Coordinates of C-alpha atoms in Angstrom, one line a residue:
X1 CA 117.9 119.4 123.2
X2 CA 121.1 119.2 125.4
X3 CA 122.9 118.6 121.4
X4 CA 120.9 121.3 119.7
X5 CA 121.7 123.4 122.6
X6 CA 125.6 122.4 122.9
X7 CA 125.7 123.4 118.9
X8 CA 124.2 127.3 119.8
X9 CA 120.8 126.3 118.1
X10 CA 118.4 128.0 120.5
X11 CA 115.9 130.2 118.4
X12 CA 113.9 128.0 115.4
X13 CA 114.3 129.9 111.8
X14 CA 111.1 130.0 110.3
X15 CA 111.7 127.1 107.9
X16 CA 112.7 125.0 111.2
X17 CA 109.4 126.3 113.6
X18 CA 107.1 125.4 110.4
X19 CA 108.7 122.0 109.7
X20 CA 109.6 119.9 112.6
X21 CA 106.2 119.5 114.0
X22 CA 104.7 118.0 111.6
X23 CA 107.6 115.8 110.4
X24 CA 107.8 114.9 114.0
X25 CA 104.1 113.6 113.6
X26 CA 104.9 111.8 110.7
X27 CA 103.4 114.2 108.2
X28 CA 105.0 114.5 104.5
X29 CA 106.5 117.8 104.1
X30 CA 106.5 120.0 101.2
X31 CA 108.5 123.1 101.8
X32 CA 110.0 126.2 99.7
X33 CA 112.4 128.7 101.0
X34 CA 115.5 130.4 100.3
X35 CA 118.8 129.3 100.6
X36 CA 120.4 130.0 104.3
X37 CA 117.0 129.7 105.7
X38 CA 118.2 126.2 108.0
X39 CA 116.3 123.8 106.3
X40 CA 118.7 121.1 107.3
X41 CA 117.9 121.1 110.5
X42 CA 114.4 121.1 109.8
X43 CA 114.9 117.7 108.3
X44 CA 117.8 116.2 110.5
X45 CA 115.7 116.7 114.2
X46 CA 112.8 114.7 112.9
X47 CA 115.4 111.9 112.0
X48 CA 117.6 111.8 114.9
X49 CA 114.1 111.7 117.0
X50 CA 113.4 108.8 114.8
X51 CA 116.3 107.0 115.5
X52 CA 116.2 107.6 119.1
X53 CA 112.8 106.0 119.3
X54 CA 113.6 103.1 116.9
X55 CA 117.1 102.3 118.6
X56 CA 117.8 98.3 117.6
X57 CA 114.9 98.2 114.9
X58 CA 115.8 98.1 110.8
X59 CA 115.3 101.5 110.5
X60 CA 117.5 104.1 108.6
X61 CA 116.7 107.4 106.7
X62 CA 117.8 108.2 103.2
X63 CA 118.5 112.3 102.3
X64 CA 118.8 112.4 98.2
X65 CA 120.5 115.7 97.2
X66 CA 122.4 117.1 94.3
X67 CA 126.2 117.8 95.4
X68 CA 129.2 116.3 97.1
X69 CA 129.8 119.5 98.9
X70 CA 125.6 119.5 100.5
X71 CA 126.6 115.7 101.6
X72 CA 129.5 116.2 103.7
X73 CA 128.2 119.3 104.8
X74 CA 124.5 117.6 106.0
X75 CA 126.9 114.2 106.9
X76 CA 128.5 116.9 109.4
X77 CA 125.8 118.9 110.9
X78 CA 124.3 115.2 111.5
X79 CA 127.3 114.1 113.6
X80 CA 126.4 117.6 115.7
X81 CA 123.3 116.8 116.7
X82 CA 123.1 113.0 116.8
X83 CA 122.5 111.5 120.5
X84 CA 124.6 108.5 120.2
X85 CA 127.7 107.1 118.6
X86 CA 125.1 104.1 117.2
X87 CA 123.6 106.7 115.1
X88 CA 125.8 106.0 112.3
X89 CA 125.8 107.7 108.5
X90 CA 126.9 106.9 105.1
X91 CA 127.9 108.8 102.2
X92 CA 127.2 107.7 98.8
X93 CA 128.9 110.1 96.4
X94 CA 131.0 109.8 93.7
X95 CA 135.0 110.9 93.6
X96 CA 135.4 108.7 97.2
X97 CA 136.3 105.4 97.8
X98 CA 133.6 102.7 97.2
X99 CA 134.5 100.3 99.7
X100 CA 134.3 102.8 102.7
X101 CA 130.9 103.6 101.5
X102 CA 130.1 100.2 101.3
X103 CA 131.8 98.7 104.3
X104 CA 129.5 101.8 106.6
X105 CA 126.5 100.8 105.2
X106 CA 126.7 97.0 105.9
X107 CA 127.8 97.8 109.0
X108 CA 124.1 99.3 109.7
X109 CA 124.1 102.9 109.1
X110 CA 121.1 104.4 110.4
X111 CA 121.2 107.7 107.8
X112 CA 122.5 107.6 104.4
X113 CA 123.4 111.2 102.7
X114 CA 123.6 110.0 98.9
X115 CA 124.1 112.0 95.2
X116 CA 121.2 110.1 92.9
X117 CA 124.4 108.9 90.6
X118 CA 126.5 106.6 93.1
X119 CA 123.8 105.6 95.2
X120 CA 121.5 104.6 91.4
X121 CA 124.9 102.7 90.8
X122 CA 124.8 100.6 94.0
X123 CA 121.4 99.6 93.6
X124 CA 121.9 98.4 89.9
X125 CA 124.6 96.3 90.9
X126 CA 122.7 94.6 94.2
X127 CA 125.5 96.1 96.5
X128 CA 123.3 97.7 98.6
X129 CA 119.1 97.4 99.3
X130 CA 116.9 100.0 100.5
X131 CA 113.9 97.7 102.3
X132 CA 114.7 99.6 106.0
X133 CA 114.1 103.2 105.1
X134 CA 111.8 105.0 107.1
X135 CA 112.0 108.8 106.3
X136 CA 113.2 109.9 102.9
X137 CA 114.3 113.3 102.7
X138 CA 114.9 115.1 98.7
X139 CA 116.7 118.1 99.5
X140 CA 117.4 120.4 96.3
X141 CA 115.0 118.6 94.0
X142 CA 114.8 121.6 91.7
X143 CA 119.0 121.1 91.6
X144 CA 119.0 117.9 91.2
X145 CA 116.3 117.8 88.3
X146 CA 118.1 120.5 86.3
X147 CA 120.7 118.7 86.3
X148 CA 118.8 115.8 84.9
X149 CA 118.6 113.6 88.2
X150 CA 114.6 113.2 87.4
X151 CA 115.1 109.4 86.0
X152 CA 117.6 107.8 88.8
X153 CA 115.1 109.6 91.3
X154 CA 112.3 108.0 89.9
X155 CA 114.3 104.4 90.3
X156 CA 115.7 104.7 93.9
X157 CA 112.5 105.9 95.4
X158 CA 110.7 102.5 93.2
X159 CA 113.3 100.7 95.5
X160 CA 112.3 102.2 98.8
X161 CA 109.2 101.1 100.8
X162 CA 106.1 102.8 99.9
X163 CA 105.1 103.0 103.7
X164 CA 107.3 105.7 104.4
X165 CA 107.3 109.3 105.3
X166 CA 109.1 111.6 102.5
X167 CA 110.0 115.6 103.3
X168 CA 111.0 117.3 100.2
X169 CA 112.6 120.7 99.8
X170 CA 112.8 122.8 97.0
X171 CA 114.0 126.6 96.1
X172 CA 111.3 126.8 94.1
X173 CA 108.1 124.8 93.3
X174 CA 107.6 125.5 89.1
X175 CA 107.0 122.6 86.9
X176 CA 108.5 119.3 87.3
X177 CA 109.3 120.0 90.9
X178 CA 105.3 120.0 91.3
X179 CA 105.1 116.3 89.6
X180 CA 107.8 115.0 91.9
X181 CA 106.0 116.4 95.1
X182 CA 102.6 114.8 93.3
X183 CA 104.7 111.1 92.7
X184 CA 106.3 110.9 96.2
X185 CA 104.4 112.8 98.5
X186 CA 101.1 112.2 100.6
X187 CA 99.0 114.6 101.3
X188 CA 101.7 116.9 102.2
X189 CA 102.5 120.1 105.0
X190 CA 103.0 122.7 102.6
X191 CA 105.3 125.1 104.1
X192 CA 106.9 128.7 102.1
X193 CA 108.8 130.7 103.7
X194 CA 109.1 134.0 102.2
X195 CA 109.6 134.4 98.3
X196 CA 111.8 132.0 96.9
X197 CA 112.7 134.0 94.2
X198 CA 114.5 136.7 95.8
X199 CA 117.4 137.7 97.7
X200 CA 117.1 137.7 101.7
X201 CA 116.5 141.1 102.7
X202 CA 119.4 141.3 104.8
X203 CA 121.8 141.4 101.9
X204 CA 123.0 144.6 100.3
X205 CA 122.8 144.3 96.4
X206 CA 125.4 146.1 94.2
X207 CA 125.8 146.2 90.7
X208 CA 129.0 148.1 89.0
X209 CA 129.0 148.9 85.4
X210 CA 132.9 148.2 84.9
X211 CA 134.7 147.5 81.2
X212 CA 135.7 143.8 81.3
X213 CA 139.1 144.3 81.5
X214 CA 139.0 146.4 84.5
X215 CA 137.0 144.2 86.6
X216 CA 140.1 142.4 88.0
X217 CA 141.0 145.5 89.7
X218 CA 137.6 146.6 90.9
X219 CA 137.6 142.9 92.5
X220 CA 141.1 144.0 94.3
X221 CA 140.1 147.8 95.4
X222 CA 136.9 145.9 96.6
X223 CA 139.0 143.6 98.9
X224 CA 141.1 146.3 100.0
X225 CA 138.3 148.4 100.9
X226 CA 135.7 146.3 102.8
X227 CA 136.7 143.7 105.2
X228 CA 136.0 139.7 105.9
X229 CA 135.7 136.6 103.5
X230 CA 134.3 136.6 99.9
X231 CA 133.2 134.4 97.6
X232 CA 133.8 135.0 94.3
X233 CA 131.5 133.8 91.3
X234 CA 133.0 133.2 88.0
X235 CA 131.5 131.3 85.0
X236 CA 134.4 128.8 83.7
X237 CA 137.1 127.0 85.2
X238 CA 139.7 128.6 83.2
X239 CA 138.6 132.0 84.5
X240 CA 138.5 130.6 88.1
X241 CA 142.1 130.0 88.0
X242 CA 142.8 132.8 86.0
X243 CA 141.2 135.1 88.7
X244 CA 142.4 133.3 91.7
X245 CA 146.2 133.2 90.3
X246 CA 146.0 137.0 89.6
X247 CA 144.4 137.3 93.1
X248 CA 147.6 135.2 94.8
X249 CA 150.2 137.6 92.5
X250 CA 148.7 140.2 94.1
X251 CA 149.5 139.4 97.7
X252 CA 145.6 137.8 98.0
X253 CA 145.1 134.9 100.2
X254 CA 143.2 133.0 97.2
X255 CA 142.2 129.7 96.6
X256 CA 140.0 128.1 93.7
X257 CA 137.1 125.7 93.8
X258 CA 135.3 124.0 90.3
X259 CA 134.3 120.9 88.4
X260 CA 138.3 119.8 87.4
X261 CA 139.2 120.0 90.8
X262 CA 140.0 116.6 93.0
X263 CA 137.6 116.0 95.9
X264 CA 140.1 116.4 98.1
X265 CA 141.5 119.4 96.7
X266 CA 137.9 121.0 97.1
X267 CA 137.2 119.5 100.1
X268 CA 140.9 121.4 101.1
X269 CA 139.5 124.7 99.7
X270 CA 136.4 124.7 101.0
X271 CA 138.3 123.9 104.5
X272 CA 141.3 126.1 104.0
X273 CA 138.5 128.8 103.3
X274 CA 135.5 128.4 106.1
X275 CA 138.6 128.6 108.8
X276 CA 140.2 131.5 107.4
X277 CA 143.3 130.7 105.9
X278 CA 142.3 131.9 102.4
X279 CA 140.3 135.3 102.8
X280 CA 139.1 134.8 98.7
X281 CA 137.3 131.2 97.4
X282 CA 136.8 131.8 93.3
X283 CA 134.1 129.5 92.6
X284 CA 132.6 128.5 89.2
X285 CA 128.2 127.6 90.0
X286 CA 129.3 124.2 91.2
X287 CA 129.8 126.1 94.3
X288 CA 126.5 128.0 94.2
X289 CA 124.1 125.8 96.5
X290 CA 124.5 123.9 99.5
X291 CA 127.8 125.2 100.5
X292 CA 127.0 126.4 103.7
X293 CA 130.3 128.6 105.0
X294 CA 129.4 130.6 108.0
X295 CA 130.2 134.5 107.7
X296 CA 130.8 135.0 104.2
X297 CA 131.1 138.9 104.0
X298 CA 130.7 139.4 100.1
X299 CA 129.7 137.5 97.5
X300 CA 131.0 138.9 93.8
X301 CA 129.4 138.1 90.7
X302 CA 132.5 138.4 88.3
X303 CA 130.6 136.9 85.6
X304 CA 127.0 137.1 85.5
X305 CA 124.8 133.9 86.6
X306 CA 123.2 132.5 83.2
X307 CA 119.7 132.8 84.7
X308 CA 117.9 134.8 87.9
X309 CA 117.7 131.7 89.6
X310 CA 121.0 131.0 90.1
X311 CA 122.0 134.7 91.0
X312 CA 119.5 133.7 93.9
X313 CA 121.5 131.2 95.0
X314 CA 124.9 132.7 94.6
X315 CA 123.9 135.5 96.8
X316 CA 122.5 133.0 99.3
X317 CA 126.2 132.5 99.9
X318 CA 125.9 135.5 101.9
X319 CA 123.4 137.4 104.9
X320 CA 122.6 133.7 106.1
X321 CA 120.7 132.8 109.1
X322 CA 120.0 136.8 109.4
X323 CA 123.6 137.8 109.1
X324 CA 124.2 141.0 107.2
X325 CA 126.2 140.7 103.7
X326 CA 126.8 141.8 100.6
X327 CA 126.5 140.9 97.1
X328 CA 128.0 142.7 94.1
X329 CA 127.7 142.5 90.7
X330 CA 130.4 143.0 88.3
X331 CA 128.3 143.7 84.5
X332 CA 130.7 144.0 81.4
X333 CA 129.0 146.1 78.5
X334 CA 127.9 143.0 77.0
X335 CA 126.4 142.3 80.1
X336 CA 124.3 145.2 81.2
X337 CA 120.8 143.8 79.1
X338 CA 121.6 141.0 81.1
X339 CA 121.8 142.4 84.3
X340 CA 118.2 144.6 84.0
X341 CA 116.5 141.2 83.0
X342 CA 117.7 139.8 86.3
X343 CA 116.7 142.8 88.2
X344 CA 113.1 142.7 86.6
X345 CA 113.2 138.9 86.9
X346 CA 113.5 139.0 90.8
X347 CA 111.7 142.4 90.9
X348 CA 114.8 143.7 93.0
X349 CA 116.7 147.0 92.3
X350 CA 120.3 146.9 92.9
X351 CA 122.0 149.8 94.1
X352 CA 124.0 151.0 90.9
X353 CA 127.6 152.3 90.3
X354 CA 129.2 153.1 87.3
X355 CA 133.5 152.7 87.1
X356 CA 135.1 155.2 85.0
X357 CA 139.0 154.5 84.1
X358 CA 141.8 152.8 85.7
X359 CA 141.3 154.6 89.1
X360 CA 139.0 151.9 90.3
X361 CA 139.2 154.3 93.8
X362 CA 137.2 156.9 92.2
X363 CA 133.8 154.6 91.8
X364 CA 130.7 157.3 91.1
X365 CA 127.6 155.5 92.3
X366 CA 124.7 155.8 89.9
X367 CA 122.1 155.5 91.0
X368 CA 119.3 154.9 88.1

């Protein structure tokens, strides 16, 4: 309590008041909500309690999760919390060092954060066993299947013990994410927390009917014109760096963040961004979930996400934890059919604008 409290956690979200108690009595949990909701809390209490009560026993958690970026960023809010230094954590991700990973875990870490493809290549090769976990925590399984994680999930949990408590979290709960909770879970707390298909309510949606070559400049006039941070969405790493070099020419404070990036240059961007130094982060999807960067005033769709789910979780980007945000929606002509499909996919209705010529200053809203 004295951490939680020290951190400026003092009101449970809903995901959090609906989850710990029955993870704290050992319970599986099976829980759906949107992004931002503080799920990771919901999971990390019920571990550090764990720990506390199994101090100097062979005990450790395992959290399984899609990204790098969700590691270190669960890896961090665990140091937060923890009660003692003993309380130790690995990470088992690729683009780091092996032998640190290594070296932390035989040292006894108590809580390993791990992506399914390092931690599958450990346990091939003997490096590292699996007999102590106690709680095992899948965090992202829809993520992680669609990007064809099902297989090495299916072989690390065959190397866990089968007496085990397992809380797994999910945006939504639609076909093979309902065979995984079958597989791993017993009879589990089923917890939803609001629809999981939708945008939190506290985020204004905009959509702006601009000609593709014009949407550079509505992206500028909308920096000029509203305040704070924003994430930018874009759907290749050539037009990442395209848009965040035009950004920097442009006297913008801009930084870029995708898949041909070094891990330390997107750990740096996602640093140099969450403390302010860059105002603009221009993201392909790899920085969709799991990136949790407090007060993100506006998240733009430059490109359009290639399905409603992921529009979901760009958005989620912003309005978290009950914050107010933003979230427009840049649609090309090419684009509008595309646009109304994810509006009557999520059954949402965006407040519409329509940009006519270069004056991007003289934006009509249209509202359909």
């Amino acid at each position: 309590m004295a951490r939680l409290e020290a951190n400026q956690f003092k009101i449970p979200t809903p995901v959090q008041a609906a989850a710990i108690a029955p993870a704290l009595e050992g319970r599986d949990v099976l829980a759906t909500a949107q992004t931002g909701t503080g799920k990771t809390l919901s999971f990390l209490i019920p571990i550090v309690e764990m720990m506390q009560k199994a101090e100097g026993r062979d005990a450790c958690s395992l959290i399984v999760l899609p990204t790098r970026e969700l590691a270190m960023q669960i890896e961090k809010s665990f140091r937060a919390i923890r009660t003692s230094q003993t309380q130790t954590v690995a990470l088992v991700v690729g683009g780091m060092s092996e032998q640190d990973q290594l070296q932390t875990i035989r040292r006894g870490a108590r809580l390993i954060v791990a992506t399914p493809g390092r931690l599958e290549d450990f346990l091939k090769r003997k490096l590292i066993r699996l007999a102590g976990v106690k709680i095992l925590v899948l965090d992202e399984v829809d993520r992680m299947l669609d990007m064809g994680f099902e297989p090495a999930i299916r072989r690390i949990v065959s190397m866990i013990p089968k007496e085990r408590q397992t809380l797994c979290y999910s945006a939504t709960l639609e076909g093979t994410v309902k065979e995984v909770s079958r597989n791993y879970l017993n009879n589990p707390v089923r917890i939803e927390i609001g629809s999981t298909l939708k945008p939190a309510e506290n985020v204004e949606l905009r959509a702006f009917s601009v000609d593709t070559d014009k949407k550079q400049e509505l992206l500028e006039h909308l920096l000029n014109a509203d305040k704070g941070s924003f994430l930018v969405f874009v759907r290749t790493k050539h037009g990442a760096d395209r848009v965040a070099r035009r950004l920097i020419r442009s006297g913008h404070a801009a930084i870029q963040i995708h898949g041909d990036r070094s891990q330390s240059q997107r750990n740096s961007a996602l640093r140099n961004f969450s403390e302010g130094r860059h105002r603009v982060l221009v993201a392909t999807d790899v920085a969709a979930r799991g990136i949790d960067v407090a007060n993100v005033a506006q998240v733009v769709n430059f490109d359009l996400p290639k399905v409603a789910e992921d529009f979901v979780h760009r958005v989620g980007r912003t309005g978290r934890a009950s914050a107010k945000g933003i979230a427009s929606t840049f649609a090309g002509p090419a684009e509008r059919n595309d646009l109304r499909k994810i509006e009557r996919a999520l059954s949402i209705r965006m407040t519409h604008f329509r940009v006519r010529g270069v004056n991007i200053g003289a934006a009509n809203e249209n509202a359909a």
